[in-house]
Short mmCIF file of N, CA and C in Angstrom, two decimals:
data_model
loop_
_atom_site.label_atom_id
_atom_site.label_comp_id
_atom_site.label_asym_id
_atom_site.label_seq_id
_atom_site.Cartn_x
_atom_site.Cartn_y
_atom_site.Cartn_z
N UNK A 8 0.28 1.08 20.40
CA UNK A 8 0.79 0.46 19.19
C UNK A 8 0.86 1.52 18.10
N UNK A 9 2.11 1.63 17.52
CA UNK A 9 2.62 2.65 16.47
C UNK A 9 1.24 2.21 15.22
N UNK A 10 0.99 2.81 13.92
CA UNK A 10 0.94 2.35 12.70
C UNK A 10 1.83 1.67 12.44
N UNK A 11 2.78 1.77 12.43
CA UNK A 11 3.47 0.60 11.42
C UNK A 11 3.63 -0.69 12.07
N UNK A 12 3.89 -0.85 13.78
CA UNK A 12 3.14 -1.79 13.81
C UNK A 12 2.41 -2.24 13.96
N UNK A 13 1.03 -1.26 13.83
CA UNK A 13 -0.15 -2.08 13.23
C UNK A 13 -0.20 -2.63 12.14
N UNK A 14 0.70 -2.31 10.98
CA UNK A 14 1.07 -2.91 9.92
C UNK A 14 1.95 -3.83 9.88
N UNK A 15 2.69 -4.13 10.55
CA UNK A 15 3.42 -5.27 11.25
C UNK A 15 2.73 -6.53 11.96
N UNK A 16 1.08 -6.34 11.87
CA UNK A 16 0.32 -7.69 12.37
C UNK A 16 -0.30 -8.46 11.30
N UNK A 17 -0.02 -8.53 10.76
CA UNK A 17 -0.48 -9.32 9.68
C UNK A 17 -1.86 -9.74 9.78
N UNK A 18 -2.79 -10.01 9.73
CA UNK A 18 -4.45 -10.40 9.59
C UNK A 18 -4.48 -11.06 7.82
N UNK A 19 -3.89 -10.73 6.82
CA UNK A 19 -4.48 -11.28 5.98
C UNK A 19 -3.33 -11.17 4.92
N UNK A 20 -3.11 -11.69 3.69
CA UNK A 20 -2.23 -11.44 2.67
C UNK A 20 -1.62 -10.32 2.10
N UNK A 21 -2.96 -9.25 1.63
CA UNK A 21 -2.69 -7.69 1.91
C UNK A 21 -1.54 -7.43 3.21
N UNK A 22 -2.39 -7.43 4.18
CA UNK A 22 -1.43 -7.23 5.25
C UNK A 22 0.23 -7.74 5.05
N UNK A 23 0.48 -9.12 4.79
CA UNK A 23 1.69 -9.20 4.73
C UNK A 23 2.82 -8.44 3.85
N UNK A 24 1.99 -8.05 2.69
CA UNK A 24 2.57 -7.28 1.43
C UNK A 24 3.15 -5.61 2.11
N UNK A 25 2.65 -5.27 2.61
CA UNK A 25 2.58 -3.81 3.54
C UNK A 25 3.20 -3.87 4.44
N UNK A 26 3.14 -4.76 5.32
CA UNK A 26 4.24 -5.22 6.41
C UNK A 26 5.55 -5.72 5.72
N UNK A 27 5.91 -6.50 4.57
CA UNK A 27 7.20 -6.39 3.99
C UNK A 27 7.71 -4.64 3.34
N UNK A 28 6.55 -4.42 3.03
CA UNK A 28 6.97 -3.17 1.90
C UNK A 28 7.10 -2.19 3.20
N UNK A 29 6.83 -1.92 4.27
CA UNK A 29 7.43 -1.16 5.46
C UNK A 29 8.88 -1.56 5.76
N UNK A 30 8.41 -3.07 5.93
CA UNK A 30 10.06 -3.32 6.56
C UNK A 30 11.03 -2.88 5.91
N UNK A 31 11.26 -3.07 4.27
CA UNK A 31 12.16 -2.60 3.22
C UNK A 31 12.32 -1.28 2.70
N UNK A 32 10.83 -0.50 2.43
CA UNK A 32 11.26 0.87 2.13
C UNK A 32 11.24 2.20 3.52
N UNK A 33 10.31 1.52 4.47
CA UNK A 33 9.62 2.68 5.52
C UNK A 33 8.04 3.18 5.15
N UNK A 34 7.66 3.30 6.03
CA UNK A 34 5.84 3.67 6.31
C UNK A 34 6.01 4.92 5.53
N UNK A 35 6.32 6.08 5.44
CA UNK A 35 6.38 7.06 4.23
C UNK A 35 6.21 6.52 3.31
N UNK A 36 7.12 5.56 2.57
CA UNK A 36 7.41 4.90 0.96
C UNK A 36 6.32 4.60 0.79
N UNK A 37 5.99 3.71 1.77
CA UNK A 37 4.92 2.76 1.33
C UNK A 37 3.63 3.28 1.15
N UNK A 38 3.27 4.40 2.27
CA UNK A 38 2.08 5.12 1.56
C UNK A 38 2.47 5.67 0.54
N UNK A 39 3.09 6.21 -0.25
CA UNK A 39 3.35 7.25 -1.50
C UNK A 39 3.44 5.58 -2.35
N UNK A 40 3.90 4.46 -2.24
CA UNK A 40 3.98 3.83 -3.22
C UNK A 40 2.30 3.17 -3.49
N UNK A 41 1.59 3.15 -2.20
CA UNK A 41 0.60 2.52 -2.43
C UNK A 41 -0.88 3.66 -2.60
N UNK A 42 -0.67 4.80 -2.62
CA UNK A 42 -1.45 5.72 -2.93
C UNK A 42 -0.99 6.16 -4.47
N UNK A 43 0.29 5.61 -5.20
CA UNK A 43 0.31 5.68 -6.53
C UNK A 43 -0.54 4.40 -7.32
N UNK A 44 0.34 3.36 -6.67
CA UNK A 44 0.35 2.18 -7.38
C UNK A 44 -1.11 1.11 -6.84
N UNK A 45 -1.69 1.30 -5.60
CA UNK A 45 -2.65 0.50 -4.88
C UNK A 45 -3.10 -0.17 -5.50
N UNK A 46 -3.40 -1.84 -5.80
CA UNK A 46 -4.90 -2.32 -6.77
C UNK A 46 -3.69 -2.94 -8.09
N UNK A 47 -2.50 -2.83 -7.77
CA UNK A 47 -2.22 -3.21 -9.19
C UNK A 47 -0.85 -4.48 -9.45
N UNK A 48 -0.32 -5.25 -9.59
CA UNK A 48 0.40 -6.04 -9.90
C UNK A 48 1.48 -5.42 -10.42
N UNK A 49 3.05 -5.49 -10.24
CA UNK A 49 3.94 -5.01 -10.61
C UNK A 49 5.39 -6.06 -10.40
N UNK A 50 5.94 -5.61 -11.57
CA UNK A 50 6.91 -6.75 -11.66
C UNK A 50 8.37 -5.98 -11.72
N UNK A 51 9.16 -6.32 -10.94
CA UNK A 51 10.47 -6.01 -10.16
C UNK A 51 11.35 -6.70 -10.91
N UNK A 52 12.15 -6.22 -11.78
CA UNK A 52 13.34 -6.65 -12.85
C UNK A 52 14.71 -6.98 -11.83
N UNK A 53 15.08 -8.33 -12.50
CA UNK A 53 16.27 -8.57 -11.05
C UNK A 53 18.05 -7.46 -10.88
N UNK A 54 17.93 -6.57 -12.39
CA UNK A 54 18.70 -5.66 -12.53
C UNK A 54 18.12 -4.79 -12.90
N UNK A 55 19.21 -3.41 -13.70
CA UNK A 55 18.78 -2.22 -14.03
C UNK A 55 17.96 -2.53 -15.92
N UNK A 56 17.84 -3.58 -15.99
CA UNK A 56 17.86 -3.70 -17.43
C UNK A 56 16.55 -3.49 -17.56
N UNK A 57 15.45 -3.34 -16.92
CA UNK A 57 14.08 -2.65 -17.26
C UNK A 57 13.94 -1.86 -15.74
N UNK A 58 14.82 -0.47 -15.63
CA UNK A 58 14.43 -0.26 -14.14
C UNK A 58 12.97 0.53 -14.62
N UNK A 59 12.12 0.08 -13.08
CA UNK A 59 10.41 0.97 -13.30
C UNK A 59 10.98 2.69 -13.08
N UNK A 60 10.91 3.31 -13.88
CA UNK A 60 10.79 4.61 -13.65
C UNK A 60 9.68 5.10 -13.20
N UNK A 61 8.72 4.69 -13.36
CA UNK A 61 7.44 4.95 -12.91
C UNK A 61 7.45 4.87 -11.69
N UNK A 62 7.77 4.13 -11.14
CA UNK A 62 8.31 3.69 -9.44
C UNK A 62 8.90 5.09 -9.04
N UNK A 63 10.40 5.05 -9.59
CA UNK A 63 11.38 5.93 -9.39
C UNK A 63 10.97 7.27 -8.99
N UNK A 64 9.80 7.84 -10.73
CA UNK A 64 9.39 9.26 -10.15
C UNK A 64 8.75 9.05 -9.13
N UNK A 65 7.68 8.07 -8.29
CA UNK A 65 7.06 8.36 -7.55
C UNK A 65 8.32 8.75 -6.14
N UNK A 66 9.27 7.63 -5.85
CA UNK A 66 9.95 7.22 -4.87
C UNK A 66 10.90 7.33 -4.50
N UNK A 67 11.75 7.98 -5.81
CA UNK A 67 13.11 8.36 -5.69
C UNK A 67 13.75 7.15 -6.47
N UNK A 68 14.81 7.30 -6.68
CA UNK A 68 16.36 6.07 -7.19
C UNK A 68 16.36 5.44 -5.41
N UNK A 69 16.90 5.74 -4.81
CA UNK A 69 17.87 5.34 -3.64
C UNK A 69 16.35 4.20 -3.43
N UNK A 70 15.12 4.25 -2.93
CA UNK A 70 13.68 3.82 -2.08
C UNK A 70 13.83 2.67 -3.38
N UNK A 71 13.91 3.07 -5.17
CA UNK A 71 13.36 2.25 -6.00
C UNK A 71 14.66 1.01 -5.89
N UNK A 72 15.92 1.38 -5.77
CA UNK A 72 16.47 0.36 -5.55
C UNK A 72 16.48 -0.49 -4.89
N UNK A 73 16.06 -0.02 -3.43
CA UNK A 73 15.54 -0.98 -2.23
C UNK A 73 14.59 -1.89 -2.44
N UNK A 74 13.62 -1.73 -3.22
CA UNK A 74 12.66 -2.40 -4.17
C UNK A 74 13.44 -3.28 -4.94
N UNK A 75 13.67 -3.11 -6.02
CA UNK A 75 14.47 -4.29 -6.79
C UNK A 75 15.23 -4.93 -5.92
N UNK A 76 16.19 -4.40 -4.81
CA UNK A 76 16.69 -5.60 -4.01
C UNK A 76 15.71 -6.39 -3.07
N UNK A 77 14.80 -6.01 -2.64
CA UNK A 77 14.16 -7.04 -1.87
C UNK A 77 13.09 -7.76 -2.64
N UNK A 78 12.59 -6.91 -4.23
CA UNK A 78 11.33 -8.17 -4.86
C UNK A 78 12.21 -8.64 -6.08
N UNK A 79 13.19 -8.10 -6.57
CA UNK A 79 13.56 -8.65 -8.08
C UNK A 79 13.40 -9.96 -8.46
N UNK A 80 13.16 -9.62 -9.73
CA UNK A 80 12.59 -11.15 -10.05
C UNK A 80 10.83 -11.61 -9.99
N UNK A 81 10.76 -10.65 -8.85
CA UNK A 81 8.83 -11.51 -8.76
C UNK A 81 8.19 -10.28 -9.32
N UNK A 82 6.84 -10.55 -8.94
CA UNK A 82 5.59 -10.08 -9.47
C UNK A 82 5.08 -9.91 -7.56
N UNK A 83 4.75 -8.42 -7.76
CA UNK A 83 4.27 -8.54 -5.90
C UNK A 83 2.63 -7.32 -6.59
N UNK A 84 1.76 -7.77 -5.72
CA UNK A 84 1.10 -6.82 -5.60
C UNK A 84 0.63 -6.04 -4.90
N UNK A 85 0.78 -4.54 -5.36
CA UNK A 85 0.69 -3.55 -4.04
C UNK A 85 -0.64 -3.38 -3.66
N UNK A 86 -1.39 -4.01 -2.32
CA UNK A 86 -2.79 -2.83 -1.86
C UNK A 86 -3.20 -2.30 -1.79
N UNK A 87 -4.79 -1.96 -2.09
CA UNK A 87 -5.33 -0.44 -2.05
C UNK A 87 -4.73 0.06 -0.76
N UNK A 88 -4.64 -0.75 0.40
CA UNK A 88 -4.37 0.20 1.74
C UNK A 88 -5.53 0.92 2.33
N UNK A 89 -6.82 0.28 2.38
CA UNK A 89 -7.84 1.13 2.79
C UNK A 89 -8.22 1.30 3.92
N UNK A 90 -7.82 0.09 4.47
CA UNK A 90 -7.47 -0.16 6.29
C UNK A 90 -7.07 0.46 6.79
N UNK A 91 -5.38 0.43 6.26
CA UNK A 91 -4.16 1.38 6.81
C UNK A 91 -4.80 3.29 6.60
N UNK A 92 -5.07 3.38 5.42
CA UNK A 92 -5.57 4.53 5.13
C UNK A 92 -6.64 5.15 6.38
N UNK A 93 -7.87 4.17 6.02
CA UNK A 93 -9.17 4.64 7.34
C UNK A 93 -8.14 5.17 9.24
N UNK A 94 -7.35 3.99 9.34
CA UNK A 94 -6.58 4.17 10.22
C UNK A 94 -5.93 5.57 10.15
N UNK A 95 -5.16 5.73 9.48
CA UNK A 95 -4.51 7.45 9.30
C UNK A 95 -5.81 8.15 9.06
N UNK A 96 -6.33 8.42 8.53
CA UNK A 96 -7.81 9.05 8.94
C UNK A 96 -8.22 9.70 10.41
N UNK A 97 -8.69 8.54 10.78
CA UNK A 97 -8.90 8.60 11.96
C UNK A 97 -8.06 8.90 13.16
N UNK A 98 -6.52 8.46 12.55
CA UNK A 98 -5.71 9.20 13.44
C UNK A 98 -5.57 10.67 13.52
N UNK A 99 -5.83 11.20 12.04
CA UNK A 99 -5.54 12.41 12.32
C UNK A 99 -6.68 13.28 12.68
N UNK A 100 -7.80 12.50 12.65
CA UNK A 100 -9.10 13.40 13.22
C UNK A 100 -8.67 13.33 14.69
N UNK A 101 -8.25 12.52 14.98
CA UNK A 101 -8.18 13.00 17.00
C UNK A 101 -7.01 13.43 17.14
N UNK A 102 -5.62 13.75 16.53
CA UNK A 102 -4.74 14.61 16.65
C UNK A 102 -5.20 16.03 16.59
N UNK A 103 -6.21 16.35 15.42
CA UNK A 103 -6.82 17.25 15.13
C UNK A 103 -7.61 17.80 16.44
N UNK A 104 -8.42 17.22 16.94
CA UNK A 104 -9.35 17.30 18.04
C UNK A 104 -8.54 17.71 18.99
N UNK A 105 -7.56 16.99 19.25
CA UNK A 105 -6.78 17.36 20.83
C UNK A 105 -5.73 18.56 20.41
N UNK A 106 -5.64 19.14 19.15
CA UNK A 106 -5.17 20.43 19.29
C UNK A 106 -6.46 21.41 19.28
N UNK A 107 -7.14 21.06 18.68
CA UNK A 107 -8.34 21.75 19.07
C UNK A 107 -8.88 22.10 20.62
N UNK A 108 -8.54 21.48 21.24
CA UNK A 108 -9.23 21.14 22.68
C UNK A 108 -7.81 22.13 23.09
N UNK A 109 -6.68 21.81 22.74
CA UNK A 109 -5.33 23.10 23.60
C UNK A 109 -5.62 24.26 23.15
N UNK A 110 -6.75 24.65 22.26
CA UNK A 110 -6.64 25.71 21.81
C UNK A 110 -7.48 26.72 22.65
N UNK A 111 -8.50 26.26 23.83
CA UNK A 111 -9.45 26.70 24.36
C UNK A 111 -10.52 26.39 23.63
N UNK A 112 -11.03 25.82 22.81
CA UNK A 112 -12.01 25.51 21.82
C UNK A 112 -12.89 24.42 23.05
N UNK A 113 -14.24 24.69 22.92
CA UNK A 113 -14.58 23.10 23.88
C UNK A 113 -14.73 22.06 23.16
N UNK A 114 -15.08 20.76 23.67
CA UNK A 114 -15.67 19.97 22.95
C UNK A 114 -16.33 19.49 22.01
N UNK A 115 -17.81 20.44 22.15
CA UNK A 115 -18.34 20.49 21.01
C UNK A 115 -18.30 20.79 20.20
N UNK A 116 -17.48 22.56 20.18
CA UNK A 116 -17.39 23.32 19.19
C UNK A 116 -15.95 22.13 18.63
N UNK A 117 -15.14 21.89 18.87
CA UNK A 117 -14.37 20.93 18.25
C UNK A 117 -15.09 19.98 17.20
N UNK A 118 -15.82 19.56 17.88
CA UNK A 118 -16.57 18.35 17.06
C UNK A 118 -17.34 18.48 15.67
N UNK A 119 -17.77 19.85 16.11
CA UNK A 119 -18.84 20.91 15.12
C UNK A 119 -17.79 20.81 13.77
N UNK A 120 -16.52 21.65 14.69
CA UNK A 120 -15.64 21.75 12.98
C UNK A 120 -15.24 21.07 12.48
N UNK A 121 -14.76 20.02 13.08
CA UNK A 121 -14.52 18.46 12.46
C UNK A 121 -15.22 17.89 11.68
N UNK A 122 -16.48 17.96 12.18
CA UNK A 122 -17.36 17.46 10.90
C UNK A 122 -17.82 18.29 9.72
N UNK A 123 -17.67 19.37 9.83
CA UNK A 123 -17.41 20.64 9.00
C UNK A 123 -15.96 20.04 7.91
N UNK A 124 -15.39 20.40 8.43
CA UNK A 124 -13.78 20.11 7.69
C UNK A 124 -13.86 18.48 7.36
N UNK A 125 -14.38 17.96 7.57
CA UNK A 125 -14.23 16.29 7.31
C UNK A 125 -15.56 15.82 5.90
N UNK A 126 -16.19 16.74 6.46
CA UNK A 126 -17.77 16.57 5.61
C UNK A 126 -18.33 15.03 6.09
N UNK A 127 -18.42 15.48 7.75
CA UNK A 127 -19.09 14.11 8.56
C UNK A 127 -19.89 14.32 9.12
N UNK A 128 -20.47 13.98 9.69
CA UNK A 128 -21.52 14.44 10.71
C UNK A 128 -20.89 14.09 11.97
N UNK A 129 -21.51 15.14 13.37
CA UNK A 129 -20.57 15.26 14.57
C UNK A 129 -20.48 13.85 15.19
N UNK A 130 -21.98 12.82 14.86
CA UNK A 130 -22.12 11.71 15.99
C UNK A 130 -20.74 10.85 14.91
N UNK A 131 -20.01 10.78 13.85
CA UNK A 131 -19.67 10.02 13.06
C UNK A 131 -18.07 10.24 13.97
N UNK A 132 -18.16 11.83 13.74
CA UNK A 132 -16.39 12.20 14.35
C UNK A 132 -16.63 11.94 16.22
N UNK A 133 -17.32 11.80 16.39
CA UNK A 133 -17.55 11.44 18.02
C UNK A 133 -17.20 10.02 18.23
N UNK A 134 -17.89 9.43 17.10
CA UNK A 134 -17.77 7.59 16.70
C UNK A 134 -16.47 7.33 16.88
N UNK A 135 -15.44 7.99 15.80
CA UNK A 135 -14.23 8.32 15.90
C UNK A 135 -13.23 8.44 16.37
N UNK A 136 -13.66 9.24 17.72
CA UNK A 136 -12.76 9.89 18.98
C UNK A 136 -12.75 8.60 19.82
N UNK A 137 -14.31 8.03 19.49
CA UNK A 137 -14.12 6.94 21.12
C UNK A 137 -13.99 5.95 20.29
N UNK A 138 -13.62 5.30 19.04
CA UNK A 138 -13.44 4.06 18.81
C UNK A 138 -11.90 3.95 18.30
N UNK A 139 -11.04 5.02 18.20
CA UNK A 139 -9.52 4.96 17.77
C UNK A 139 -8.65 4.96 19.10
N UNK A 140 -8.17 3.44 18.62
CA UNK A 140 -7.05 3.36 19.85
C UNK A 140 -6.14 4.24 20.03
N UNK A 141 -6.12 4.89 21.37
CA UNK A 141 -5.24 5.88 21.90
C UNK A 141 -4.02 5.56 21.80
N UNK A 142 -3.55 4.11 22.26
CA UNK A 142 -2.10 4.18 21.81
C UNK A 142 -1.58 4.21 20.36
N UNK A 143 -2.23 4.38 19.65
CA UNK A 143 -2.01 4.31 17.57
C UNK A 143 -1.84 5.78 17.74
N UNK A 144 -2.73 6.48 18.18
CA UNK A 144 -2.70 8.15 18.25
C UNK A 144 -1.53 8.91 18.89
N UNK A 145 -0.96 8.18 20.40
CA UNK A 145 -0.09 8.59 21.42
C UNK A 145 1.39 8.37 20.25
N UNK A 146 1.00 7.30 19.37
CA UNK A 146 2.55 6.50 18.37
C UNK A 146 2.41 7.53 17.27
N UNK A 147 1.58 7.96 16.89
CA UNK A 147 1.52 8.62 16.18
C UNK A 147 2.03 10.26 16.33
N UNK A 148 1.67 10.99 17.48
CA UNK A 148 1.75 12.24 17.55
C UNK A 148 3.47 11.74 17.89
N UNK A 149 4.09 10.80 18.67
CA UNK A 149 5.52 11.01 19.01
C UNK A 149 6.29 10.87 17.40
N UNK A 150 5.49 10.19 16.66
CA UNK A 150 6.24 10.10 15.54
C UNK A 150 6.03 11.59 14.01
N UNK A 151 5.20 12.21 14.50
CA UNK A 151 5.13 13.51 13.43
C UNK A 151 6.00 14.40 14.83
N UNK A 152 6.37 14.46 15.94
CA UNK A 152 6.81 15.16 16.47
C UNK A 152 8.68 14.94 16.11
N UNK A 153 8.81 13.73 15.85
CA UNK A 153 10.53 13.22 15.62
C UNK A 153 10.49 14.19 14.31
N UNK A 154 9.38 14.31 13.58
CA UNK A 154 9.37 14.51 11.93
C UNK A 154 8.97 15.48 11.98
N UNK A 155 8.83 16.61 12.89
CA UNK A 155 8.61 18.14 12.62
C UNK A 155 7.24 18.19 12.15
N UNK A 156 6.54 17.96 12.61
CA UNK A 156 4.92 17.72 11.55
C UNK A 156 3.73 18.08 13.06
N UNK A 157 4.31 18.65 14.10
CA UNK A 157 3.26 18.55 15.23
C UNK A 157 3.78 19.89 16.09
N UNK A 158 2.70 20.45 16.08
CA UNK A 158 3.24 21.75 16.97
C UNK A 158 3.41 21.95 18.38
N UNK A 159 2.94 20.71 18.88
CA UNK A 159 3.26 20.03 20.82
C UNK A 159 4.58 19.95 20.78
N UNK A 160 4.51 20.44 21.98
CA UNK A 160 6.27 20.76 22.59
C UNK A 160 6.25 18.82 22.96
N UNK A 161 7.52 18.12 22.95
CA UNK A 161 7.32 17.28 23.15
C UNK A 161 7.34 17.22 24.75
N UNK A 162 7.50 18.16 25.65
CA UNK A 162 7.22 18.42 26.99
C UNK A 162 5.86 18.50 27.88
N UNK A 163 4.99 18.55 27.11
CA UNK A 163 3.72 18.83 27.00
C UNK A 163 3.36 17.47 28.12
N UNK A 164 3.34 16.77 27.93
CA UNK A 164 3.01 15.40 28.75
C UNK A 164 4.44 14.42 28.76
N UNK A 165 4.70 13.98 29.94
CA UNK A 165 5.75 13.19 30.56
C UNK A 165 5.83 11.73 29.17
N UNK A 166 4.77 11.34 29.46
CA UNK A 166 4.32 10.19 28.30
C UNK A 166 3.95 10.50 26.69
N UNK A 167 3.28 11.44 26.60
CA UNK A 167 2.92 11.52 25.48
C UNK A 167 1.72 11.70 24.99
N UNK A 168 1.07 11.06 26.32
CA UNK A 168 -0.49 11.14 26.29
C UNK A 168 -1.71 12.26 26.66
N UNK A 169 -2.23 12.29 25.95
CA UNK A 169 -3.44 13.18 25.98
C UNK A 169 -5.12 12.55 26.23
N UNK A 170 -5.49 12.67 26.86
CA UNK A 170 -7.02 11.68 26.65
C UNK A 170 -8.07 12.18 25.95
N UNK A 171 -8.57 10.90 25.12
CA UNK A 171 -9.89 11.72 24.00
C UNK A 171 -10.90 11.39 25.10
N UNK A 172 -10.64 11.59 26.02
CA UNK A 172 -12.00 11.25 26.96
C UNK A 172 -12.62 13.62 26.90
N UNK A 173 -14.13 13.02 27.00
CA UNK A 173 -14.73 14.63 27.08
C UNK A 173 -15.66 14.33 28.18
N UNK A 174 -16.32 15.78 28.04
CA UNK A 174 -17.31 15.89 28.94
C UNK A 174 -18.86 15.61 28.57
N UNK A 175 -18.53 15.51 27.59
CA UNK A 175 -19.95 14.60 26.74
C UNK A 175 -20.73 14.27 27.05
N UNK A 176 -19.83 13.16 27.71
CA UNK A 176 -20.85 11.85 28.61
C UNK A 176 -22.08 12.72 29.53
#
């Protein structure tokens, strides 16, 4: 399951607000709109006659219009996103890890720097590795790979997949 549609399951009211604001602007927008705006009530003018510039600088004209066409008129409020957030977190600590691990790096020493670079402790980023669903991670690396953001050949695995399984155990 991608992020976005994990944001596409709705669990609670938040949730639905994030799951519209994906559907209309895209999972980019919506983090940049909700890492500006998170926590706050905002009201969508049904024309240009009070456009939010505030919006705008964050989002662009073309993203802020998409906005006024799908809320104008209401009052919506945007989410902290702390869910979605922890989620990207954690996704990118085991993206992190499994380039770590192609690098010849072992396990541990992976883990070591992770919690180094994270300011976690190793059993926390270990917590991490084995409690983040692999397919959110597998949706994830194919989607920074469409977006130039991942240095895996997309040849690398037939599927996509990599396993956070170690030798730990």
């Amino acid at each position: 399951m991608s992020q976005r549609e994990a944001l596409h399951r709705p669990a609670c009211k938040a949730c639905d607000v994030m799951s519209e604001l994906v559907h209309h602007i895209g999972y980019e927008s919506t983090i940049r709109l909700v890492k500006s705006f998170g926590g706050t009530t905002m009201r969508f003018p049904n024309g240009k006659s009070a456009w939010p510039q505030n919006i705008e600088a964050v989002l662009g004209k073309e993203v802020t219009e998409k906005l006024i066409w799908a809320f104008g008129g209401s009052e919506l409020y945007i989410p902290m996103g702390r869910k979605e957030a922890l989620l990207h977190r954690n996704v990118s600590i085991c993206l992190e890890y499994e380039e770590l691990l192609r690098t010849t790096i072992g396990a541990q020493e992976a883990v070591k720097l992770l919690a180094r670079r994270h300011n976690f402790s190793d059993r926390h980023i270990w917590s991490i590795l084995k409690g983040t669903d692999p397919g959110v991670v597998t949706a994830e690396r194919r989607r920074r790979r469409v977006v130039g953001q991942d240095s895996e050949s997309a040849s690398r695995a037939p599927n996509g997949a990599v396993s956070l399984k170690t030798n730990q155990e």
